[in-house]
PDB file of C-alpha atoms in Angstrom:
ATOM      1  CA  MET A   1       5.951   5.879   9.297  1.00  0.00           C
ATOM      2  CA  MET A   2       2.449   6.579   9.472  1.00  0.00           C
ATOM      3  CA  LEU A   3       0.227   6.649  11.610  1.00  0.00           C
ATOM      4  CA  GLY A   4      -1.904   3.494  11.293  1.00  0.00           C
ATOM      5  CA  ARG A   5       0.203   2.010   8.949  1.00  0.00           C
ATOM      6  CA  ARG A   6       1.976  -1.204   9.006  1.00  0.00           C
ATOM      7  CA  PRO A   7       5.792  -1.360   8.156  1.00  0.00           C
ATOM      8  CA  THR A   8       7.049  -2.341   4.230  1.00  0.00           C
ATOM      9  CA  ALA A   9       6.947  -6.777   4.720  1.00  0.00           C
ATOM     10  CA  MET A  10      10.307  -7.811   2.434  1.00  0.00           C
ATOM     11  CA  GLN A  11       9.724 -10.133  -0.385  1.00  0.00           C
ATOM     12  CA  VAL A  12      12.058 -11.916  -2.576  1.00  0.00           C
ATOM     13  CA  GLY A  13      11.915 -12.246  -6.684  1.00  0.00           C
ATOM     14  CA  ALA A  14      13.742 -14.058  -9.483  1.00  0.00           C
ATOM     15  CA  ILE A  15      14.320 -12.193 -12.560  1.00  0.00           C
ATOM     16  CA  CYS A  16      14.773 -15.985 -14.345  1.00  0.00           C
ATOM     17  CA  ARG A  17      16.660 -14.980 -18.073  1.00  0.00           C
ATOM     18  CA  LYS A  18      18.061 -17.383 -20.285  1.00  0.00           C
ATOM     19  CA  THR A  19      21.714 -16.447 -20.929  1.00  0.00           C
ATOM     20  CA  ALA A  20      22.208 -17.091 -24.537  1.00  0.00           C
ATOM     21  CA  THR A  21      19.121 -14.926 -25.821  1.00  0.00           C
ATOM     22  CA  GLY A  22      18.407 -12.430 -22.596  1.00  0.00           C
ATOM     23  CA  GLN A  23      14.869 -13.695 -22.694  1.00  0.00           C
ATOM     24  CA  VAL A  24      13.170 -13.446 -19.653  1.00  0.00           C
ATOM     25  CA  LEU A  25      10.294 -15.450 -18.094  1.00  0.00           C
ATOM     26  CA  LEU A  26       7.251 -13.529 -16.226  1.00  0.00           C
ATOM     27  CA  VAL A  27       4.561 -15.656 -14.883  1.00  0.00           C
ATOM     28  CA  THR A  28       0.917 -14.591 -13.848  1.00  0.00           C
ATOM     29  CA  SER A  29      -0.442 -14.237 -10.744  1.00  0.00           C
ATOM     30  CA  ARG A  30      -2.594 -16.775  -8.951  1.00  0.00           C
ATOM     31  CA  ASP A  31      -5.553 -13.948  -8.358  1.00  0.00           C
ATOM     32  CA  THR A  32      -5.435 -11.478 -10.723  1.00  0.00           C
ATOM     33  CA  GLY A  33      -3.168 -13.284 -13.694  1.00  0.00           C
ATOM     34  CA  ARG A  34      -1.224 -10.770 -14.775  1.00  0.00           C
ATOM     35  CA  TRP A  35       1.976 -10.479 -15.184  1.00  0.00           C
ATOM     36  CA  VAL A  36       4.641 -10.729 -12.753  1.00  0.00           C
ATOM     37  CA  ILE A  37       8.404 -12.603 -11.475  1.00  0.00           C
ATOM     38  CA  PRO A  38       8.229 -15.082  -9.556  1.00  0.00           C
ATOM     39  CA  LYS A  39       8.181 -13.897  -5.779  1.00  0.00           C
ATOM     40  CA  GLY A  40       7.226 -14.924  -2.120  1.00  0.00           C
ATOM     41  CA  TRP A  41       8.309 -14.670   1.236  1.00  0.00           C
ATOM     42  CA  PRO A  42      12.096 -15.453   3.124  1.00  0.00           C
ATOM     43  CA  MET A  43      12.909 -18.738   4.184  1.00  0.00           C
ATOM     44  CA  LYS A  44      14.555 -20.042   7.426  1.00  0.00           C
ATOM     45  CA  GLY A  45      17.563 -22.234   6.777  1.00  0.00           C
ATOM     46  CA  ARG A  46      17.739 -20.493   3.116  1.00  0.00           C
ATOM     47  CA  SER A  47      19.399 -16.844   2.328  1.00  0.00           C
ATOM     48  CA  LEU A  48      17.332 -14.051  -0.122  1.00  0.00           C
ATOM     49  CA  ALA A  49      19.020 -15.478  -2.702  1.00  0.00           C
ATOM     50  CA  GLY A  50      18.174 -18.773  -2.272  1.00  0.00           C
ATOM     51  CA  ALA A  51      14.565 -18.081  -1.340  1.00  0.00           C
ATOM     52  CA  ALA A  52      14.323 -16.498  -4.438  1.00  0.00           C
ATOM     53  CA  ALA A  53      16.071 -19.679  -6.428  1.00  0.00           C
ATOM     54  CA  GLN A  54      12.824 -21.671  -4.869  1.00  0.00           C
ATOM     55  CA  GLU A  55      10.397 -19.690  -5.990  1.00  0.00           C
ATOM     56  CA  ALA A  56      11.858 -19.859  -9.431  1.00  0.00           C
ATOM     57  CA  TRP A  57      11.741 -23.576  -8.984  1.00  0.00           C
ATOM     58  CA  GLU A  58       7.777 -23.437  -6.964  1.00  0.00           C
ATOM     59  CA  GLU A  59       5.861 -20.672  -8.994  1.00  0.00           C
ATOM     60  CA  ALA A  60       8.248 -21.631 -12.522  1.00  0.00           C
ATOM     61  CA  GLY A  61       9.743 -24.576 -12.779  1.00  0.00           C
ATOM     62  CA  ILE A  62      12.813 -23.297 -13.297  1.00  0.00           C
ATOM     63  CA  ARG A  63      16.306 -23.895 -11.779  1.00  0.00           C
ATOM     64  CA  GLY A  64      19.335 -22.188 -12.206  1.00  0.00           C
ATOM     65  CA  ASN A  65      22.066 -20.440 -11.009  1.00  0.00           C
ATOM     66  CA  VAL A  66      20.865 -17.158  -8.668  1.00  0.00           C
ATOM     67  CA  GLU A  67      23.652 -14.520  -7.987  1.00  0.00           C
ATOM     68  CA  ALA A  68      24.097 -13.339  -4.749  1.00  0.00           C
ATOM     69  CA  GLN A  69      24.087 -10.028  -4.575  1.00  0.00           C
ATOM     70  CA  GLU A  70      20.785  -8.209  -5.494  1.00  0.00           C
ATOM     71  CA  LEU A  71      19.848  -6.676  -9.025  1.00  0.00           C
ATOM     72  CA  GLY A  72      17.311  -4.203  -7.471  1.00  0.00           C
ATOM     73  CA  ARG A  73      14.131  -3.890  -5.328  1.00  0.00           C
ATOM     74  CA  PHE A  74      10.197  -2.581  -6.166  1.00  0.00           C
ATOM     75  CA  ASP A  75       7.345  -1.999  -3.863  1.00  0.00           C
ATOM     76  CA  TYR A  76       4.024  -3.396  -4.563  1.00  0.00           C
ATOM     77  CA  GLU A  77       0.411  -3.020  -2.829  1.00  0.00           C
ATOM     78  CA  LYS A  78      -0.175  -6.548  -1.909  1.00  0.00           C
ATOM     79  CA  GLY A  79      -3.805  -7.846  -1.611  1.00  0.00           C
ATOM     80  CA  GLN A  80      -5.194  -9.633   1.449  1.00  0.00           C
ATOM     81  CA  ASP A  81      -8.023 -11.977   1.767  1.00  0.00           C
ATOM     82  CA  ALA A  82      -9.830  -9.265   4.147  1.00  0.00           C
ATOM     83  CA  GLY A  83      -9.686  -7.055   1.458  1.00  0.00           C
ATOM     84  CA  PHE A  84      -6.826  -4.294   2.644  1.00  0.00           C
ATOM     85  CA  SER A  85      -3.390  -3.892   1.310  1.00  0.00           C
ATOM     86  CA  VAL A  86      -0.138  -4.207   2.635  1.00  0.00           C
ATOM     87  CA  PRO A  87       2.993  -2.648   1.088  1.00  0.00           C
ATOM     88  CA  VAL A  88       5.956  -5.329   0.047  1.00  0.00           C
ATOM     89  CA  GLU A  89       9.068  -4.507  -1.065  1.00  0.00           C
ATOM     90  CA  VAL A  90      10.246  -6.905  -3.486  1.00  0.00           C
ATOM     91  CA  ARG A  91      14.136  -7.623  -3.258  1.00  0.00           C
ATOM     92  CA  VAL A  92      15.147  -9.289  -6.651  1.00  0.00           C
ATOM     93  CA  PHE A  93      17.739 -11.843  -7.566  1.00  0.00           C
ATOM     94  CA  ALA A  94      18.520 -12.800 -10.807  1.00  0.00           C
ATOM     95  CA  LEU A  95      18.826 -16.344 -12.099  1.00  0.00           C
ATOM     96  CA  ASP A  96      20.765 -17.853 -14.986  1.00  0.00           C
ATOM     97  CA  VAL A  97      18.585 -20.627 -16.198  1.00  0.00           C
ATOM     98  CA  GLU A  98      19.735 -24.061 -16.353  1.00  0.00           C
ATOM     99  CA  ASP A  99      16.492 -26.552 -16.764  1.00  0.00           C
ATOM    100  CA  GLU A 100      13.134 -25.685 -17.593  1.00  0.00           C
ATOM    101  CA  ALA A 101      10.415 -28.069 -15.772  1.00  0.00           C
ATOM    102  CA  ASP A 102       7.713 -29.415 -17.549  1.00  0.00           C
ATOM    103  CA  GLU A 103       5.793 -30.501 -13.850  1.00  0.00           C
ATOM    104  CA  PHE A 104       6.071 -28.205 -10.768  1.00  0.00           C
ATOM    105  CA  PRO A 105       4.438 -27.301  -7.645  1.00  0.00           C
ATOM    106  CA  GLU A 106       2.154 -24.659  -9.056  1.00  0.00           C
ATOM    107  CA  ARG A 107       1.830 -25.668 -12.594  1.00  0.00           C
ATOM    108  CA  SER A 108      -2.078 -25.908 -12.663  1.00  0.00           C
ATOM    109  CA  GLN A 109      -2.003 -21.663 -11.014  1.00  0.00           C
ATOM    110  CA  ARG A 110       0.162 -20.118 -13.327  1.00  0.00           C
ATOM    111  CA  LYS A 111       0.784 -19.735 -17.235  1.00  0.00           C
ATOM    112  CA  ARG A 112       4.800 -19.171 -17.773  1.00  0.00           C
ATOM    113  CA  GLN A 113       6.019 -17.085 -21.184  1.00  0.00           C
ATOM    114  CA  TRP A 114       9.663 -15.672 -22.365  1.00  0.00           C
ATOM    115  CA  PHE A 115       9.911 -12.135 -22.908  1.00  0.00           C
ATOM    116  CA  ASP A 116      12.467  -9.848 -24.457  1.00  0.00           C
ATOM    117  CA  PRO A 117      13.019  -7.632 -21.188  1.00  0.00           C
ATOM    118  CA  ALA A 118      11.806  -4.382 -23.128  1.00  0.00           C
ATOM    119  CA  ASP A 119       8.743  -5.784 -23.702  1.00  0.00           C
ATOM    120  CA  ALA A 120       8.140  -7.663 -20.208  1.00  0.00           C
ATOM    121  CA  ALA A 121       8.846  -4.132 -18.866  1.00  0.00           C
ATOM    122  CA  THR A 122       5.429  -3.515 -20.992  1.00  0.00           C
ATOM    123  CA  LEU A 123       3.531  -5.851 -19.546  1.00  0.00           C
ATOM    124  CA  VAL A 124       4.570  -5.972 -15.753  1.00  0.00           C
ATOM    125  CA  VAL A 125       2.459  -3.086 -13.356  1.00  0.00           C
ATOM    126  CA  GLU A 126       4.922  -1.808 -10.762  1.00  0.00           C
ATOM    127  CA  PRO A 127       7.248   0.906 -12.140  1.00  0.00           C
ATOM    128  CA  GLY A 128       9.747  -0.003 -10.173  1.00  0.00           C
ATOM    129  CA  LEU A 129       9.714  -3.790 -11.736  1.00  0.00           C
ATOM    130  CA  LYS A 130       9.793  -2.357 -14.899  1.00  0.00           C
ATOM    131  CA  ARG A 131      12.853  -0.131 -14.396  1.00  0.00           C
ATOM    132  CA  ILE A 132      14.620  -3.139 -13.278  1.00  0.00           C
ATOM    133  CA  LEU A 133      13.693  -5.080 -16.403  1.00  0.00           C
ATOM    134  CA  ILE A 134      14.591  -2.473 -18.496  1.00  0.00           C
ATOM    135  CA  GLY A 135      17.767  -2.070 -16.569  1.00  0.00           C
ATOM    136  CA  LEU A 136      18.927  -5.766 -17.643  1.00  0.00           C
ATOM    137  CA  ARG A 137      20.520  -4.492 -20.892  1.00  0.00           C
ATOM    138  CA  ASP A 138      23.250  -3.248 -18.978  1.00  0.00           C
ATOM    139  CA  HIS A 139      22.994  -6.055 -16.419  1.00  0.00           C
ATOM    140  CA  ALA A 140      25.979  -8.620 -18.580  1.00  0.00           C
ATOM    141  CA  ALA A 141      25.361 -12.098 -17.526  1.00  0.00           C
ATOM    142  CA  HIS A 142      27.879 -14.267 -15.681  1.00  0.00           C
TER     143      HIS A 142
END
């Protein structure tokens, strides 16, 4: 660990996918408007996969079956209100979509759109997330 550097924080994220088409959902971040996956902090009383599923609901209006096994991990720097950023490791879980609601908690704060995984990979900034999205073609839905 580098002197003066905080340990990496952990978040959970969901790659929401339509099993029939293989498309994945991206949402815009609230601060910068860039394309991301639904993600957030672990939640007391929920598994990591369960917390990822809850984030998919809150940020994208998606409900479905989340896989308990991690799909992968990626790192990014999360900007803070004070103007600095903290390193965050995101543990990513696949969520097979069963329902897409028109009304959900963060509807007015985000856009959502479906993409082919390869196209989604070109839109996200984080190299690790790009790798996970590109690798989806090798990850068959259950």
